[in-house]
PDB file of C-alpha atoms in Angstrom:
ATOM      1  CA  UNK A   1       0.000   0.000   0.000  1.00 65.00           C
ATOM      2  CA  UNK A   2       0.880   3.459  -1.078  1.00 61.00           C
ATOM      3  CA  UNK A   3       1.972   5.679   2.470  1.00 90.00           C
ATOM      4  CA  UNK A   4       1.810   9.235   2.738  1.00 94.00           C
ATOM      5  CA  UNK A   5       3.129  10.290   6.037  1.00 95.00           C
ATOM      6  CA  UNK A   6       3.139  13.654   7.791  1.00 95.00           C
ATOM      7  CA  UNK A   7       5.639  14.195  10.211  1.00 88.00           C
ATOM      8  CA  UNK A   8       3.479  15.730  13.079  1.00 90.00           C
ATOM      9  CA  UNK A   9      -0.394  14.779  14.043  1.00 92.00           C
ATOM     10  CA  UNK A  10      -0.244  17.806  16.316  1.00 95.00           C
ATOM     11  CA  UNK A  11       1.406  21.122  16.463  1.00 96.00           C
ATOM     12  CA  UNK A  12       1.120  24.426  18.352  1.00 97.00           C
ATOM     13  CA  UNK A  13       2.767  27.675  16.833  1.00 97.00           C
ATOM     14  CA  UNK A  14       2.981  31.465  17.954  1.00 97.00           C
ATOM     15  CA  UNK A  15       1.166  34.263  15.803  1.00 97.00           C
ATOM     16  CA  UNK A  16       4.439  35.177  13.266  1.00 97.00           C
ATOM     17  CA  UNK A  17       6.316  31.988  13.675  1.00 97.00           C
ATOM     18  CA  UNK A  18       7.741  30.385  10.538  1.00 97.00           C
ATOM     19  CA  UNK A  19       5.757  26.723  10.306  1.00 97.00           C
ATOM     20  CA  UNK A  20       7.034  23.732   8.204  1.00 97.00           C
ATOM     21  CA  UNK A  21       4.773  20.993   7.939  1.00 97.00           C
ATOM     22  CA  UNK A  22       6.612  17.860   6.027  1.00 96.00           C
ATOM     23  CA  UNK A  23       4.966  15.329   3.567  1.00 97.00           C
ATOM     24  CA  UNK A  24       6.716  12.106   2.237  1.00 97.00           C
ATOM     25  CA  UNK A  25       5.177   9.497   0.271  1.00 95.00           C
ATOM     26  CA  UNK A  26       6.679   5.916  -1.053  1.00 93.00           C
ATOM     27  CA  UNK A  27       5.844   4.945  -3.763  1.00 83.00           C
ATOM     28  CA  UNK A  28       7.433   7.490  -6.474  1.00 88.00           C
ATOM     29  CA  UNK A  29       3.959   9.301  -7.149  1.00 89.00           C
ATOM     30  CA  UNK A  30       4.562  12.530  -8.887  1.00 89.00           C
ATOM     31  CA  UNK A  31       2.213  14.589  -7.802  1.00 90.00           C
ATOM     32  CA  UNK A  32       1.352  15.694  -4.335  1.00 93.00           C
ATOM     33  CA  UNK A  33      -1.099  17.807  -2.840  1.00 94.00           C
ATOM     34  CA  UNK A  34      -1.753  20.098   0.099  1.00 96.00           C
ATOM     35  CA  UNK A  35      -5.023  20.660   1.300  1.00 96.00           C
ATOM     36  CA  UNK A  36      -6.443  22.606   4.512  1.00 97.00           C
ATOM     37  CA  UNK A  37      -9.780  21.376   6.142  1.00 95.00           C
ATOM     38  CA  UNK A  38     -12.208  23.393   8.013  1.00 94.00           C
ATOM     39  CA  UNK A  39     -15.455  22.048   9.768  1.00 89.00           C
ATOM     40  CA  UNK A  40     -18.826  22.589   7.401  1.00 87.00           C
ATOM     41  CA  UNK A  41     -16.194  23.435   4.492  1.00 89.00           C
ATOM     42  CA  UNK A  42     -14.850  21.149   1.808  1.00 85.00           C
ATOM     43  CA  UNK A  43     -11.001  20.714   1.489  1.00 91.00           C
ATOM     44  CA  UNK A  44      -9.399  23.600  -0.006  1.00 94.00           C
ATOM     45  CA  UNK A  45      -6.462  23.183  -2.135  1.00 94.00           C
ATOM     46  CA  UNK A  46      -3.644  24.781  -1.228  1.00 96.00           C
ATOM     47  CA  UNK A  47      -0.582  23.960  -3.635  1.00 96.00           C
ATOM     48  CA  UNK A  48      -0.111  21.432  -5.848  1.00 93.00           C
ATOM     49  CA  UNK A  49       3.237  20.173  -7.276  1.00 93.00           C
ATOM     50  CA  UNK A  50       3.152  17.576 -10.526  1.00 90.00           C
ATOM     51  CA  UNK A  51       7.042  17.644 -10.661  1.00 89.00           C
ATOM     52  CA  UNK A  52      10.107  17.933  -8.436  1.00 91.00           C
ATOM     53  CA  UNK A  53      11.034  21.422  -8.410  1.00 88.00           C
ATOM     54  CA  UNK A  54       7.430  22.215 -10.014  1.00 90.00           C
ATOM     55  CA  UNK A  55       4.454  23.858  -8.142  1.00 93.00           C
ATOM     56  CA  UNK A  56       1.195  25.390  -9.136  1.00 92.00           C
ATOM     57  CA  UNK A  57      -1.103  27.368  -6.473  1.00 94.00           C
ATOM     58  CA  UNK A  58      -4.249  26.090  -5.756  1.00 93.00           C
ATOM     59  CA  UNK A  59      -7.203  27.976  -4.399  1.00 91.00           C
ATOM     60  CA  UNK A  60      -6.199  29.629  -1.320  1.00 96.00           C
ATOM     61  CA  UNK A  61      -2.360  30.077  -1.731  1.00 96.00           C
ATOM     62  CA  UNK A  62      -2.087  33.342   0.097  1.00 96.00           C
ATOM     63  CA  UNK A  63       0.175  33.009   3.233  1.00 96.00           C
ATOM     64  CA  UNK A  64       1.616  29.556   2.209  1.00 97.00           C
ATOM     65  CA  UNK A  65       4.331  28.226   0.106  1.00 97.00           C
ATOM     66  CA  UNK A  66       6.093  25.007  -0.850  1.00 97.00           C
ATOM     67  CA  UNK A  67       8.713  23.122  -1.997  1.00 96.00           C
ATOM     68  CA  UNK A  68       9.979  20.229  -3.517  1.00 96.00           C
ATOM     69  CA  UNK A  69      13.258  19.241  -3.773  1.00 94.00           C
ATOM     70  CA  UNK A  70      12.900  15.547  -3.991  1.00 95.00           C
ATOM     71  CA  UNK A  71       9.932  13.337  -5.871  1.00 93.00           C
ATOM     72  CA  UNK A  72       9.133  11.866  -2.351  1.00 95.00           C
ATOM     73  CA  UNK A  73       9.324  14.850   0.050  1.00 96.00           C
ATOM     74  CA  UNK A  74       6.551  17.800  -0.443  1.00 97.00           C
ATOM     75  CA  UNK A  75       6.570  20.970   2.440  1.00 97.00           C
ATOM     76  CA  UNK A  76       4.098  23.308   3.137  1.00 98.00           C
ATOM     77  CA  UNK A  77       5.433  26.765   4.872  1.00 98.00           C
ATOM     78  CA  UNK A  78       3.921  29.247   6.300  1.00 97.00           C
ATOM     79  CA  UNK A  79       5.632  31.893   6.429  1.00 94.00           C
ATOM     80  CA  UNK A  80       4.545  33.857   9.270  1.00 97.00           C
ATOM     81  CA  UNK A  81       1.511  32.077  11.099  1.00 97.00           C
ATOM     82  CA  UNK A  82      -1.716  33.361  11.790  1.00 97.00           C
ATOM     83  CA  UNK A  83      -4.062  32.559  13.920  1.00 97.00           C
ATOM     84  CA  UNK A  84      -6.921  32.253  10.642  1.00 97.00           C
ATOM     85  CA  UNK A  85      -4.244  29.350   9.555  1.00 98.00           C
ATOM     86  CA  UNK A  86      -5.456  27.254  12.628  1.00 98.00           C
ATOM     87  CA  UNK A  87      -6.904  23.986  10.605  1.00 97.00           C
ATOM     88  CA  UNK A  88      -6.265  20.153   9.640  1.00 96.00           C
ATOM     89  CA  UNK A  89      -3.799  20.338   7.239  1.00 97.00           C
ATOM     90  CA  UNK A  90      -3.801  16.992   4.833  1.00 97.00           C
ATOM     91  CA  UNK A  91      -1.157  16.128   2.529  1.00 96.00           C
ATOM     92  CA  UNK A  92      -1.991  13.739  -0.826  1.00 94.00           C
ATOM     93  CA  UNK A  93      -0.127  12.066  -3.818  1.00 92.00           C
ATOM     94  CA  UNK A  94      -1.428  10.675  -6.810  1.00 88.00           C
ATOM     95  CA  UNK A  95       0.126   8.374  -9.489  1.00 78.00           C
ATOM     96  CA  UNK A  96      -2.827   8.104 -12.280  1.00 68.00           C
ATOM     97  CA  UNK A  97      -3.555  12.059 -12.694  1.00 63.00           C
ATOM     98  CA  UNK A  98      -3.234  15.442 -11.365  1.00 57.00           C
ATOM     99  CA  UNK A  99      -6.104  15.211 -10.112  1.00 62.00           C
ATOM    100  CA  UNK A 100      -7.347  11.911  -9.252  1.00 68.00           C
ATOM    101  CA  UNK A 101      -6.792   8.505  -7.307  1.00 76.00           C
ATOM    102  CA  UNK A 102      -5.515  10.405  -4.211  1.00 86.00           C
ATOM    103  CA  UNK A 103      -3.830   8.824  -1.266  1.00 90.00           C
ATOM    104  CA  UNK A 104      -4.445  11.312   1.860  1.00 93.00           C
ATOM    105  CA  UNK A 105      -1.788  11.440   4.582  1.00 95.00           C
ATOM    106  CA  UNK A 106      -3.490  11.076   8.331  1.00 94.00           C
ATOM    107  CA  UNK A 107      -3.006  15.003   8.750  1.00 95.00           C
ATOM    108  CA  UNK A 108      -1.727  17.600  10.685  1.00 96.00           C
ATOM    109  CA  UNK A 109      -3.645  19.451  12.858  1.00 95.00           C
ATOM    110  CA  UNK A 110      -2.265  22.921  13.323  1.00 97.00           C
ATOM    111  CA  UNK A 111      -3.156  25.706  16.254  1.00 97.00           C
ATOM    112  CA  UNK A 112      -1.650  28.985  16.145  1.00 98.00           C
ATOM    113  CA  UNK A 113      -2.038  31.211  19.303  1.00 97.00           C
TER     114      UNK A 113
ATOM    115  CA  UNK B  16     -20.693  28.117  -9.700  1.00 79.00           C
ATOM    116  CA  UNK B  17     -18.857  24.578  -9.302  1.00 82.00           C
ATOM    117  CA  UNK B  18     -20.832  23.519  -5.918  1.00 90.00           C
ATOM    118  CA  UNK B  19     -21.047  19.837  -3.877  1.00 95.00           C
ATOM    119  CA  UNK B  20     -23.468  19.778  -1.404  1.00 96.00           C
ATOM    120  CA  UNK B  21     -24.254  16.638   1.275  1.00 97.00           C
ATOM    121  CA  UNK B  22     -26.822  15.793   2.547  1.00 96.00           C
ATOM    122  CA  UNK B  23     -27.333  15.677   6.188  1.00 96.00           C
ATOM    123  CA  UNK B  24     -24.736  17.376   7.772  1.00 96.00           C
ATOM    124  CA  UNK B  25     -24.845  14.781  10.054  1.00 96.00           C
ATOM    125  CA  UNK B  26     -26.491  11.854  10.938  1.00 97.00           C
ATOM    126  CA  UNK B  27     -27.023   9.161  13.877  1.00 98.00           C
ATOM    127  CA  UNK B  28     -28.235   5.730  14.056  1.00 97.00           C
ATOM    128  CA  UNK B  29     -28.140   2.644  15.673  1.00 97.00           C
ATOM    129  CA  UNK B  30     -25.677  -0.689  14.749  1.00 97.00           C
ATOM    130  CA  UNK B  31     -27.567  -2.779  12.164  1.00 97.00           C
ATOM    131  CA  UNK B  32     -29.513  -0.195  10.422  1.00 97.00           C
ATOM    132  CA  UNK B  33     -29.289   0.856   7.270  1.00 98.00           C
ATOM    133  CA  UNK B  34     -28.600   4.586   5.997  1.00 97.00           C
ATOM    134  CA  UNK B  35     -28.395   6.594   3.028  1.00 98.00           C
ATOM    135  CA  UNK B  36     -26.109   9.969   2.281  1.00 98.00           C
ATOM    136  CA  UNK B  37     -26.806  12.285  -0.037  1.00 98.00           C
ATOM    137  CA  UNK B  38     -24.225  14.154  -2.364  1.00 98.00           C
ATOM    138  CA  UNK B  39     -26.110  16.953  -5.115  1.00 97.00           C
ATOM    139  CA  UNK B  40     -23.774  18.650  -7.681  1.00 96.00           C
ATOM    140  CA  UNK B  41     -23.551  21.343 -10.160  1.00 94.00           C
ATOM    141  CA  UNK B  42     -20.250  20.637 -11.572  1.00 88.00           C
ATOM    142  CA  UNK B  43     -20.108  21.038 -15.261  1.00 85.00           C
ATOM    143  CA  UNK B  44     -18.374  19.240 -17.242  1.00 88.00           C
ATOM    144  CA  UNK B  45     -18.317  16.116 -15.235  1.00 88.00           C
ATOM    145  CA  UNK B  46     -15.522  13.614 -15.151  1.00 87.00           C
ATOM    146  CA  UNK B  47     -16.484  11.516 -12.176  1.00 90.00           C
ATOM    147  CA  UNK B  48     -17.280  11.181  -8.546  1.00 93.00           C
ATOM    148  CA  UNK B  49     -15.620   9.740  -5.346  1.00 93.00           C
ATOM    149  CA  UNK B  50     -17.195   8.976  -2.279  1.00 96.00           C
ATOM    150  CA  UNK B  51     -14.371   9.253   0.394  1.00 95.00           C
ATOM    151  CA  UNK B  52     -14.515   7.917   4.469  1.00 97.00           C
ATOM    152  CA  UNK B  53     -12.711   9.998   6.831  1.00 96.00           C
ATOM    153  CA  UNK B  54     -12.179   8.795   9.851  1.00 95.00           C
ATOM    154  CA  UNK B  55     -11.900  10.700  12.912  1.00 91.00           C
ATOM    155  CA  UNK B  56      -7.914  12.060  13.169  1.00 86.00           C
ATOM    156  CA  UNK B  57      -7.186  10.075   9.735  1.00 89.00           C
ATOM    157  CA  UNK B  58      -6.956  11.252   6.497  1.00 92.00           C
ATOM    158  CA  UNK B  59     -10.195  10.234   3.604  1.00 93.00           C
ATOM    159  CA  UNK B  60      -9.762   7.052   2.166  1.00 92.00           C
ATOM    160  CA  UNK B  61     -11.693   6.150  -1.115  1.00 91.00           C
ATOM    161  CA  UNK B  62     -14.394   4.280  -0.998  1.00 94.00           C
ATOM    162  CA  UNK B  63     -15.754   3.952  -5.083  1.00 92.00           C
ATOM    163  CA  UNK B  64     -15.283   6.078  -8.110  1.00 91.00           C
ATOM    164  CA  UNK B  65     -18.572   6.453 -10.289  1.00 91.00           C
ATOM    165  CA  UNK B  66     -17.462   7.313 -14.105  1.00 88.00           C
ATOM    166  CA  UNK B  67     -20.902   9.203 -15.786  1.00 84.00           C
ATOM    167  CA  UNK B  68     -21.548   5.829 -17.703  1.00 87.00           C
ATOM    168  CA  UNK B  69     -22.240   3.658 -14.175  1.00 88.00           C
ATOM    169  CA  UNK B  70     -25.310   4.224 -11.927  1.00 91.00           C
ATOM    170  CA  UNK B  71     -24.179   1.990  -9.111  1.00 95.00           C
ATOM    171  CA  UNK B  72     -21.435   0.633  -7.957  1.00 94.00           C
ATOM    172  CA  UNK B  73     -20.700  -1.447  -4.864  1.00 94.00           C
ATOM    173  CA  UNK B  74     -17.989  -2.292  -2.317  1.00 92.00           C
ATOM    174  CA  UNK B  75     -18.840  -4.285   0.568  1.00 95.00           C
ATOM    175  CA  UNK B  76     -21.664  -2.872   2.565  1.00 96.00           C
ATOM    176  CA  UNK B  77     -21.108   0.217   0.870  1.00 97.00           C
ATOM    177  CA  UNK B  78     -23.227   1.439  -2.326  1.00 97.00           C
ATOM    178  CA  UNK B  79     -23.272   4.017  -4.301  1.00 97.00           C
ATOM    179  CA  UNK B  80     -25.227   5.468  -6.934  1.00 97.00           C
ATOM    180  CA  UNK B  81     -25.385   7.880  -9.263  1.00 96.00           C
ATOM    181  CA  UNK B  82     -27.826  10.005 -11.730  1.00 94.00           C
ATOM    182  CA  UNK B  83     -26.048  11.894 -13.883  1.00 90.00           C
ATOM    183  CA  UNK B  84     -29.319  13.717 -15.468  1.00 91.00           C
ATOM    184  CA  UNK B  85     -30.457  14.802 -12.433  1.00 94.00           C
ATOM    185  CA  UNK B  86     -26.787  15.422 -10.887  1.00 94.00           C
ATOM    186  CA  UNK B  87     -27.118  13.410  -7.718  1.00 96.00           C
ATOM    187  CA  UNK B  88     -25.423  10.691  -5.842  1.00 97.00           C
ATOM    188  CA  UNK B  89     -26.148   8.788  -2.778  1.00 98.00           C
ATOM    189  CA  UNK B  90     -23.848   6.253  -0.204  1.00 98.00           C
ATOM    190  CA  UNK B  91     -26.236   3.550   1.096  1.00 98.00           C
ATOM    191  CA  UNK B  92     -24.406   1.744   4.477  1.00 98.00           C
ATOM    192  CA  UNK B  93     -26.085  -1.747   5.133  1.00 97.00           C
ATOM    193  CA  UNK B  94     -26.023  -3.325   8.496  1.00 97.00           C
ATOM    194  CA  UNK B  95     -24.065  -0.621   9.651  1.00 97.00           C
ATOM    195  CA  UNK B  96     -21.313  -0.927  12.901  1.00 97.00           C
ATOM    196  CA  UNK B  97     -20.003   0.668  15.060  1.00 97.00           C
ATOM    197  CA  UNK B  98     -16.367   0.977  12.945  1.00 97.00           C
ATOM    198  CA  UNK B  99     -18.885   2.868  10.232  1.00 97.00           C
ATOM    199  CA  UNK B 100     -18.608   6.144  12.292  1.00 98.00           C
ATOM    200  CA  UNK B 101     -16.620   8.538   9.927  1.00 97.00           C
ATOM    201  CA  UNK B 102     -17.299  11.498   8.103  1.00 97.00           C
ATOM    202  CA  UNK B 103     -18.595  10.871   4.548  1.00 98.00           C
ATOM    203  CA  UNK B 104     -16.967  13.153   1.802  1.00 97.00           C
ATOM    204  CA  UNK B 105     -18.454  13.599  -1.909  1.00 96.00           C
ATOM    205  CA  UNK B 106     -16.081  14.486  -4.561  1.00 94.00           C
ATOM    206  CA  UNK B 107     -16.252  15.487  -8.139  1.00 92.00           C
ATOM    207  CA  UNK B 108     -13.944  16.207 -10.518  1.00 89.00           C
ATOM    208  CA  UNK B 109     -14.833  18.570 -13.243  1.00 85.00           C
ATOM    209  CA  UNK B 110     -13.153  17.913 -16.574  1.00 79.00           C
ATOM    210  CA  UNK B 111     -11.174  20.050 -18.861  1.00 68.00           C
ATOM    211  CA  UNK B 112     -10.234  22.069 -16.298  1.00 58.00           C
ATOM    212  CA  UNK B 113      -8.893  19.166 -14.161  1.00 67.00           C
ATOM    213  CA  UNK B 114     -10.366  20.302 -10.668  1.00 79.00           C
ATOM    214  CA  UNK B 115     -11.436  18.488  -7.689  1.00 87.00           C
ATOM    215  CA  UNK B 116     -14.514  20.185  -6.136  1.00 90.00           C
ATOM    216  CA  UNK B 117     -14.915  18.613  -2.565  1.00 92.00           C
ATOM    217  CA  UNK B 118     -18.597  18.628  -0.286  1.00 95.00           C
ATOM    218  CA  UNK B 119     -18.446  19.352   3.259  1.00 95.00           C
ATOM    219  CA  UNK B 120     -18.788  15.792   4.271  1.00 96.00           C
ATOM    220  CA  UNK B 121     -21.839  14.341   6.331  1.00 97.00           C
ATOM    221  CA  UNK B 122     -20.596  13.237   9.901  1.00 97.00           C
ATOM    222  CA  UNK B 123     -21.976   9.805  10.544  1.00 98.00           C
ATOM    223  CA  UNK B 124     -22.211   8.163  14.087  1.00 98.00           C
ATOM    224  CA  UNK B 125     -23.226   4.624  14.783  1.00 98.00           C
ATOM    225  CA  UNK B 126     -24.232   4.110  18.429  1.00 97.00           C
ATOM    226  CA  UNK B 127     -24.869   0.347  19.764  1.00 96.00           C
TER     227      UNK B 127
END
């Protein structure tokens, strides 16, 4: 079975803090995902990246970046946290499509204060 | 607008009953639809794919359907248990432009 794994389940940040949340996946997918989940919303694409190196924004980029240095390893930063960035951060790859067959990582769930 | 909407938010019922979710959708063009299962503190985890050619599609006590004329989809759960409790998640992807639109998920909680 494909694993995506996200380094923390839990993390607490200050307001302004610089936040790296890690991805890695085994099983040489090339793209990968980040999503943010909110209660009564869907999940909300964050970035996307279909390539090492390579990285499109998704539909609520503002306040986050990425990068991807290696196939299996995909970050999410945030700059400097807020406390509107508090949410259940989930981390994906897929091998058939950009945008299908996903395989979800458990999450990270994030509180800034 | 692109829109996935569940139906109920949420949902309780006892072990051994049956239940049915409810996923409506206005994405245009449509490629397909995933029901996901989201377990509390886990990440989704796909539970069937419906192509616009197949009206149901089963996997275990899981069923889906779908109408593509009338844009709707539904998860029936038969004999349901306790391990069914989850949060349900409808997703469609839209084609040519290659996006995922995701519902807000209907919170489902078996009680003994």
């Amino acid at each position: 079975d494909v694993k995506v794994t996200q380094s923390s389940r839990y993390l607490v940040k200050r307001t302004g803090e610089k936040v790296f949340l890690e991805c890695v996946q085994d099983m040489d997918h090339e793209n990968m995902f980040w999503y943010r989940q909110d209660p009564g919303l869907g999940l909300r694409l964050i970035y996307f990246s279909y390539d090492v190196k390579m990285k499109e924004k998704g539909d609520i980029p503002e306040g986050y970046s990425v990068s991807r240095e290696k196939k299996e390893r995909f970050s999410l930063i945030l700059e400097s946290a807020s406390t509107n960035q508090t949410s259940m951060y989930l981390c994906a790859s897929s091998l058939e499509g950009p945008f299908d067959g996903y395989t979800f990582g458990s999450g990270t769930r994030l509180t800034v204060v | 607008k692109n829109q996935v909407e569940q139906s109920p938010q949420s949902l309780i019922i006892l072990e051994g009953k049956n239940c049915t979710l409810q996923c409506n959708y206005t994405v245009s063009p449509f490629s397909n639809l995933r029901w996901y299962k989201q377990d509390t503190g886990r990440g989704p985890v796909s539970l069937t794919i419906m192509t616009f050619s197949e009206n149901t599609k089963s996997n275990g006590r899981y069923t889906a359907t779908l109408d593509a004329d009338t844009k709707q989809s539904s998860l029936h759960i038969t004999a349901s248990q306790l391990s069914d409790s989850a949060s349900y998640i409808c997703v469609v992807r839209a084609g040519g432009y290659n996006k995922l639109i995701f519902g807000a998920g209907t919170r489902l909680a078996v009680h003994p």
